[in-house]
PDB file of C-alpha atoms in Angstrom:
ATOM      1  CA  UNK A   1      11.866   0.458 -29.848  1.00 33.00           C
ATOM      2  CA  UNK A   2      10.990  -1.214 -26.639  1.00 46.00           C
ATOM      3  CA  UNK A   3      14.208  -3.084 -25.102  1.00 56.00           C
ATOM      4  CA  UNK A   4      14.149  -6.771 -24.227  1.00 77.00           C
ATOM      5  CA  UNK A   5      12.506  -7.601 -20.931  1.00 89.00           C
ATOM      6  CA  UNK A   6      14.432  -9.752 -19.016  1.00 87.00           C
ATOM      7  CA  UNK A   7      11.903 -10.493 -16.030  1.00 94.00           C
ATOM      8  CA  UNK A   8       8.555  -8.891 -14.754  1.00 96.00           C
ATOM      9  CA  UNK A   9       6.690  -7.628 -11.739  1.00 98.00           C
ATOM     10  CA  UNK A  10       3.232  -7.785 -11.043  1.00 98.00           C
ATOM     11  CA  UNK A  11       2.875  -4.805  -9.304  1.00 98.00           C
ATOM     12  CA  UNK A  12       0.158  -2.629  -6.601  1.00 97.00           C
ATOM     13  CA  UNK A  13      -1.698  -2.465  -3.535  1.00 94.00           C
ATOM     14  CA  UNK A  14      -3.214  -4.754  -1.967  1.00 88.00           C
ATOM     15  CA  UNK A  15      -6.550  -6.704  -3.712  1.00 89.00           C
ATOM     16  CA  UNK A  16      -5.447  -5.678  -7.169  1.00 94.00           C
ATOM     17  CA  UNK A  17      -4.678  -9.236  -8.241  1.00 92.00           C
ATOM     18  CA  UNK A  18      -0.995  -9.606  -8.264  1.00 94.00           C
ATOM     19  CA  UNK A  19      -1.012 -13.105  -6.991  1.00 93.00           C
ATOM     20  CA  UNK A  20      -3.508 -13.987  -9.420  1.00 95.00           C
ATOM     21  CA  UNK A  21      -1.965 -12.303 -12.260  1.00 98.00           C
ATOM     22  CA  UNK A  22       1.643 -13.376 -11.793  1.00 98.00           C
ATOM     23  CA  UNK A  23       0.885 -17.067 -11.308  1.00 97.00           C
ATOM     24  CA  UNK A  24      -1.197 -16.575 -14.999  1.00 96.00           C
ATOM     25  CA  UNK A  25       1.511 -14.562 -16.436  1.00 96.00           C
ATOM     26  CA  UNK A  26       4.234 -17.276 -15.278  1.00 96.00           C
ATOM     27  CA  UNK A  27       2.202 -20.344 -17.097  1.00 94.00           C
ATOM     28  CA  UNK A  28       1.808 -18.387 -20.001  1.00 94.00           C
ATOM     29  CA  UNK A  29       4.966 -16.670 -21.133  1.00 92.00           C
ATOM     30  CA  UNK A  30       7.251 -20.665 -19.256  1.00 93.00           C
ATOM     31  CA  UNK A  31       8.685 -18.090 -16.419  1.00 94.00           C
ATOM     32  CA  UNK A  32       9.096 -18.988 -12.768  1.00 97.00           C
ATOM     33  CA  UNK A  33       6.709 -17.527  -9.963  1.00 98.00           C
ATOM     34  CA  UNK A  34       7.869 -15.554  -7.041  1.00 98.00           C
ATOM     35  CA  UNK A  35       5.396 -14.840  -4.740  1.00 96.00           C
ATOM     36  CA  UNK A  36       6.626 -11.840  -3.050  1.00 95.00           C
ATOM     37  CA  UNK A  37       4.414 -11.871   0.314  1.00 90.00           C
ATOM     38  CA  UNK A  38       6.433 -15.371   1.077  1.00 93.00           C
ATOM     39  CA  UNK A  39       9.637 -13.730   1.713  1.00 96.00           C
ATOM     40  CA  UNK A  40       8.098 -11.660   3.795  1.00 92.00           C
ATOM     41  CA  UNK A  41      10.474 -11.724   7.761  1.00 92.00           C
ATOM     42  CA  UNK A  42       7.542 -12.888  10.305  1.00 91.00           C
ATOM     43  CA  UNK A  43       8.023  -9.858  11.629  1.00 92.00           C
ATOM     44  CA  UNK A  44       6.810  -7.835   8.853  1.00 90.00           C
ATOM     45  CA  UNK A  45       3.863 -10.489   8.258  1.00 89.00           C
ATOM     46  CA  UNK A  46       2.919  -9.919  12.369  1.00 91.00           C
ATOM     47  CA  UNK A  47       3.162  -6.289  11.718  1.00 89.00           C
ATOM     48  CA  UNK A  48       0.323  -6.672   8.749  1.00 84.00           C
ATOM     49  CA  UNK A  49      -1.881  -9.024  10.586  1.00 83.00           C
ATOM     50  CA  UNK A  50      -2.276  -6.411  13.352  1.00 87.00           C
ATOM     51  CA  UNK A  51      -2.935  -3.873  11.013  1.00 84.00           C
ATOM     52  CA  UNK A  52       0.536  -2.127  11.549  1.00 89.00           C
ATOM     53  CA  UNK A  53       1.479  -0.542   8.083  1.00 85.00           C
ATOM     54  CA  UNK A  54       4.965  -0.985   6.916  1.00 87.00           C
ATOM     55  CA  UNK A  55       8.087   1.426   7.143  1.00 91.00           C
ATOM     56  CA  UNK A  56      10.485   1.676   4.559  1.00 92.00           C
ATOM     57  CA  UNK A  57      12.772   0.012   6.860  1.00 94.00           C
ATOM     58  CA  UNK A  58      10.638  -3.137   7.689  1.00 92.00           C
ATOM     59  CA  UNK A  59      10.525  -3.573   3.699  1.00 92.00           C
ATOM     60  CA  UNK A  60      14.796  -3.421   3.198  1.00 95.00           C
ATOM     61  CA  UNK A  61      15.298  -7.134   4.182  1.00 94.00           C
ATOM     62  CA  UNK A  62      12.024  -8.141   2.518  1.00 95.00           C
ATOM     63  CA  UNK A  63      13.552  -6.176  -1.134  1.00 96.00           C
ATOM     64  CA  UNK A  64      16.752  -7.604  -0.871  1.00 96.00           C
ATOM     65  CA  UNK A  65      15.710 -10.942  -0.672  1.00 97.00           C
ATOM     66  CA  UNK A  66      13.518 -10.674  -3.365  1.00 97.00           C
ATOM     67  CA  UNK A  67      16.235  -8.602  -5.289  1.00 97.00           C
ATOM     68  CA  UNK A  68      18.665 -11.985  -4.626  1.00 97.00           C
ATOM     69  CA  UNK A  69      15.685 -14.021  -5.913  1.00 97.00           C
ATOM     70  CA  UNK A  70      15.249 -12.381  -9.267  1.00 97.00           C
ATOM     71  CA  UNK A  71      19.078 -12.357  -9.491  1.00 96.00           C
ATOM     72  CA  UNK A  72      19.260 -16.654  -8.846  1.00 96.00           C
ATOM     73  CA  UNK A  73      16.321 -16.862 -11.242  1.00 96.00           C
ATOM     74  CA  UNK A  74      18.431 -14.774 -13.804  1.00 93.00           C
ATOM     75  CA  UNK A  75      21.474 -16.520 -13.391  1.00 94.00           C
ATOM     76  CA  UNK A  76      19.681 -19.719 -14.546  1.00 95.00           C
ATOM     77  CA  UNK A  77      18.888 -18.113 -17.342  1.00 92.00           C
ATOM     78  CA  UNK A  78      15.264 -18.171 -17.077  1.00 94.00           C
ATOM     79  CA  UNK A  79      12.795 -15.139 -16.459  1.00 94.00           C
ATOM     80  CA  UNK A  80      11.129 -14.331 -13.622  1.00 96.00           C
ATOM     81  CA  UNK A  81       7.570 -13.273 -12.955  1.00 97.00           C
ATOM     82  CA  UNK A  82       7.366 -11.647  -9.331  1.00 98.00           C
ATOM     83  CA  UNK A  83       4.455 -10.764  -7.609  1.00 97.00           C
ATOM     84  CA  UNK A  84       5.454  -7.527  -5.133  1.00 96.00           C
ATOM     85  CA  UNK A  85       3.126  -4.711  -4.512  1.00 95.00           C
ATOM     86  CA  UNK A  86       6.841  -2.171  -5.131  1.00 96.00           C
ATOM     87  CA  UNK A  87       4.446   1.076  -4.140  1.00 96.00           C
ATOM     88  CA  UNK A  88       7.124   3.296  -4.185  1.00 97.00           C
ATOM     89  CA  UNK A  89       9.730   3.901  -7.099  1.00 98.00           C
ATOM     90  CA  UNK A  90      12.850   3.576  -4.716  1.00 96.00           C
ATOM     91  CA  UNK A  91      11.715  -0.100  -4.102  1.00 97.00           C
ATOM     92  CA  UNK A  92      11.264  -0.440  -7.857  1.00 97.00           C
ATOM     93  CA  UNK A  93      14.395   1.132  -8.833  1.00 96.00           C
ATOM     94  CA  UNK A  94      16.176  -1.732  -6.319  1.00 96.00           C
ATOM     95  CA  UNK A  95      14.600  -4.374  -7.807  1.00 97.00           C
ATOM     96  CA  UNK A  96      15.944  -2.855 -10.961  1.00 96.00           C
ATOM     97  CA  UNK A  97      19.379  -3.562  -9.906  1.00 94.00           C
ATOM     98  CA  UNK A  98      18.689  -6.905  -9.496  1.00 93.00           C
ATOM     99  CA  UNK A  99      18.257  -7.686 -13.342  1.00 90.00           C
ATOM    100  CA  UNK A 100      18.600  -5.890 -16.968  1.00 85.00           C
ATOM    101  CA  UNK A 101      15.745  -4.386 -18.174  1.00 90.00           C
ATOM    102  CA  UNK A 102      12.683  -5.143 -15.566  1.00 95.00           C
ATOM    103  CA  UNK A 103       9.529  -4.686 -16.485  1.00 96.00           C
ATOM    104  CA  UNK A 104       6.588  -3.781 -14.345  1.00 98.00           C
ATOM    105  CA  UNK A 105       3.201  -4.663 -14.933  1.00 98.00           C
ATOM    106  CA  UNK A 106       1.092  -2.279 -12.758  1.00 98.00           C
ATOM    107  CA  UNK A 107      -2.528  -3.573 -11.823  1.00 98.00           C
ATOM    108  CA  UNK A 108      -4.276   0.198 -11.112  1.00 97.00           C
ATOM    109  CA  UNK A 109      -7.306  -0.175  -9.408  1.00 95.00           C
ATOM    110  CA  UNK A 110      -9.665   2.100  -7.500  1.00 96.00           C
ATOM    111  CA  UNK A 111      -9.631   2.012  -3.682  1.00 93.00           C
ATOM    112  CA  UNK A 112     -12.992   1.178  -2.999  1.00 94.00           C
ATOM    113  CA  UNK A 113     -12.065  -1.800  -5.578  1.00 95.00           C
ATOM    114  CA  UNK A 114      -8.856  -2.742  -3.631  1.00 92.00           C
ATOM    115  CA  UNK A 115     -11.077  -2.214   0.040  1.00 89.00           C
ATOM    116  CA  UNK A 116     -14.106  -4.822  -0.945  1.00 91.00           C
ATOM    117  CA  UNK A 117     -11.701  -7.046  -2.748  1.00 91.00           C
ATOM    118  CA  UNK A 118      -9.430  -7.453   0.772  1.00 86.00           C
ATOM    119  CA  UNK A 119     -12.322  -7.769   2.879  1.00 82.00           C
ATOM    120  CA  UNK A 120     -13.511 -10.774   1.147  1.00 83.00           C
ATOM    121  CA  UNK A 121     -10.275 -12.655   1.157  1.00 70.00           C
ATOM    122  CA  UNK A 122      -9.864 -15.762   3.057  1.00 68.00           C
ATOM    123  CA  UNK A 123      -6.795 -16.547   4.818  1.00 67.00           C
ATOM    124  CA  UNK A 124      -4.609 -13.667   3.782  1.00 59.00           C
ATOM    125  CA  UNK A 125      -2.496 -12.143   6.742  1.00 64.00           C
ATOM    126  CA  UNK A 126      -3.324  -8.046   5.377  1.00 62.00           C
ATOM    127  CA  UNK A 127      -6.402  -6.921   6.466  1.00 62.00           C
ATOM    128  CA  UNK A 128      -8.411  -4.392   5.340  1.00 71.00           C
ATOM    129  CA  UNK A 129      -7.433  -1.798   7.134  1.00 72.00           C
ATOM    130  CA  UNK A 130      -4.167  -1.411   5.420  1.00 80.00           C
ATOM    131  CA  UNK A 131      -5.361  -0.638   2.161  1.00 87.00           C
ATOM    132  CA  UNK A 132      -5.656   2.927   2.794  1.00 88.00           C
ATOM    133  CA  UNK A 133      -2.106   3.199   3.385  1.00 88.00           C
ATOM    134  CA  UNK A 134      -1.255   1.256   0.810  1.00 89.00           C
ATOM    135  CA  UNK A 135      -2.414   4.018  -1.594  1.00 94.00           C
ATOM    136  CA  UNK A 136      -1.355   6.510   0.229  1.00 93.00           C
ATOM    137  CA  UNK A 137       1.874   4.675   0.131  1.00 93.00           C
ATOM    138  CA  UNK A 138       1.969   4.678  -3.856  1.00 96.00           C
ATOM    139  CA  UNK A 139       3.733   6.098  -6.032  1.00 97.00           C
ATOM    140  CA  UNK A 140       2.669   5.651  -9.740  1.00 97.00           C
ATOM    141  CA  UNK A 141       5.183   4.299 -11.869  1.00 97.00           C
ATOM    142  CA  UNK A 142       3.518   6.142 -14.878  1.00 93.00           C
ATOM    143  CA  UNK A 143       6.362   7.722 -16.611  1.00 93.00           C
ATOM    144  CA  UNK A 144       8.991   4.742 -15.237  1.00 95.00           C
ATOM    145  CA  UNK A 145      10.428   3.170 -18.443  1.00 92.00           C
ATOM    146  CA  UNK A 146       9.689  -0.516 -19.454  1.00 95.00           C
ATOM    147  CA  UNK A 147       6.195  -0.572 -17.441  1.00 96.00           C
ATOM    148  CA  UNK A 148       2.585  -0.620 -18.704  1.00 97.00           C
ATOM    149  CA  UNK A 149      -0.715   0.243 -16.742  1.00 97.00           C
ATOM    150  CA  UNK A 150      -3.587  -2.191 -16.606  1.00 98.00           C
ATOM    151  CA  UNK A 151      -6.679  -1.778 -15.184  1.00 97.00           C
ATOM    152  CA  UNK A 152      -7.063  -4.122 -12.892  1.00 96.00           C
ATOM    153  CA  UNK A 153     -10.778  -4.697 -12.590  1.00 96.00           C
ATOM    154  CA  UNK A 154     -10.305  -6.252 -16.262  1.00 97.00           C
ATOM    155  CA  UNK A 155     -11.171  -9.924 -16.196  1.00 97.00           C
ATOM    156  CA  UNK A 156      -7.544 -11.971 -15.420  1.00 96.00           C
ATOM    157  CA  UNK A 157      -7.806 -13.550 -19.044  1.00 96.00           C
ATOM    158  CA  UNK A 158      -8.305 -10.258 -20.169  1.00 97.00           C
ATOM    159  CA  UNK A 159      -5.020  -8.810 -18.388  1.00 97.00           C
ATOM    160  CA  UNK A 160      -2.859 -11.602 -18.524  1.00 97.00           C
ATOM    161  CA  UNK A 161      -3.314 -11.354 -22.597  1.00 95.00           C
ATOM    162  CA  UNK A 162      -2.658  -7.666 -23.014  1.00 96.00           C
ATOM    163  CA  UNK A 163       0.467  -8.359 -20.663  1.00 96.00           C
ATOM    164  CA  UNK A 164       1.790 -11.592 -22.902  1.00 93.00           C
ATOM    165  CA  UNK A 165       1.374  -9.223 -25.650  1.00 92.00           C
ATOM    166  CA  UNK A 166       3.248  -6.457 -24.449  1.00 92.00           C
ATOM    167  CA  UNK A 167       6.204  -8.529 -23.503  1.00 86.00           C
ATOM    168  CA  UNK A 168       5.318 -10.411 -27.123  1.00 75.00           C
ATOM    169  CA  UNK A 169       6.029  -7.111 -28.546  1.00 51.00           C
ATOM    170  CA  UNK A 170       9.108  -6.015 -26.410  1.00 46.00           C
ATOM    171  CA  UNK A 171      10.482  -9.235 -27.361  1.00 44.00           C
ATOM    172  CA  UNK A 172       9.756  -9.464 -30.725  1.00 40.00           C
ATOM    173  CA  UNK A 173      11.386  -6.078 -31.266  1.00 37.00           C
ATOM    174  CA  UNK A 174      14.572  -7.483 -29.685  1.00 36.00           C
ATOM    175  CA  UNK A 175      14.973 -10.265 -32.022  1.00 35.00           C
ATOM    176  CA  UNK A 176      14.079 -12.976 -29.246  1.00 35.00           C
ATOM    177  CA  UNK A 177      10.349 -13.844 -29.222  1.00 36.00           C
ATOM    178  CA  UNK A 178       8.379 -15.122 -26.296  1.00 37.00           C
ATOM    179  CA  UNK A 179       6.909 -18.648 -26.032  1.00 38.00           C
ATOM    180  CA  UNK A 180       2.951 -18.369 -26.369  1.00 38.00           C
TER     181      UNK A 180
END
């Protein structure tokens, strides 16, 4: 039996469609968007923009305040949807602590996918230079409970459905059934 899912992330690198996916997800299943590159510290966003990956350390601040976000979102009683790339499972497992029973929604996607996707964005602070540390960053969240692989070169109709149906179906299970 899968348990209830209290909130979800939209998670991977960069150019598999989090964004786009969690904002989709959100309308479609009434929850509330967090865009996890806003509370990025401008430090960590003037890091990116220069092509300077990440450290674990530059992404602390940026976890907890997304960990308190999930946490005021819960406390409202409503569920989140977060869009956060959480490439490593000791970031996921802290955003775990944040709410019962998290789900992850991981967008898998090649890197050559992720590289000619990032080049083409507009007015995005990573470049494309980052995505090779991005993947060599991740760390698959295959066998991490409550989270399903998509891939993520699937149309966004296509993804967002299989998604609303596998929180349908984790929901469903727990008695409490998700608004279509």
């Amino acid at each position: 039996m899968i348990e209830h899912i209290s909130s979800l992330v939209v998670m991977g690198v960069a150019g598999c469609g989090k964004s786009s996916v969690a904002q989709a997800l959100a309308a479609r299943i009434g929850g509330v968007l967090i865009e996890g590159d806003a509370f990025h510290p401008g430090a960590n966003v003037d890091k990116m923009q220069r092509g300077i990956p990440l450290t674990d350390e530059d992404r602390a601040g940026w976890l907890d305040r997304l960990s308190e976000e999930l946490e005021r979102v819960a406390s409202r009683g409503e569920r989140a949807v977060l869009a956060c790339s959480a490439l490593k499972q000791r970031y996921r497992n802290r955003l775990r602590k944040a709410t019962a029973s998290l789900g992850f929604v991981f967008l898998d996607l090649p890197q050559t996918e992720a590289l000619r996707r990032v080049a083409q964005r507009e007015s995005h602070f990573m470049p494309a230079s980052l995505v090779e540390s991005q993947f060599a960053a991740l760390e698959r969240p295959d066998v991490e409970p409550l989270t399903l692989t998509i891939d993520g070169t699937r149309p966004l109709v296509s993804i967002v459905g299989e998604a609303t149906a596998w929180c349908g179906s984790a929901q469903e299970e727990s008695g409490i059934l998700l608004p279509a």
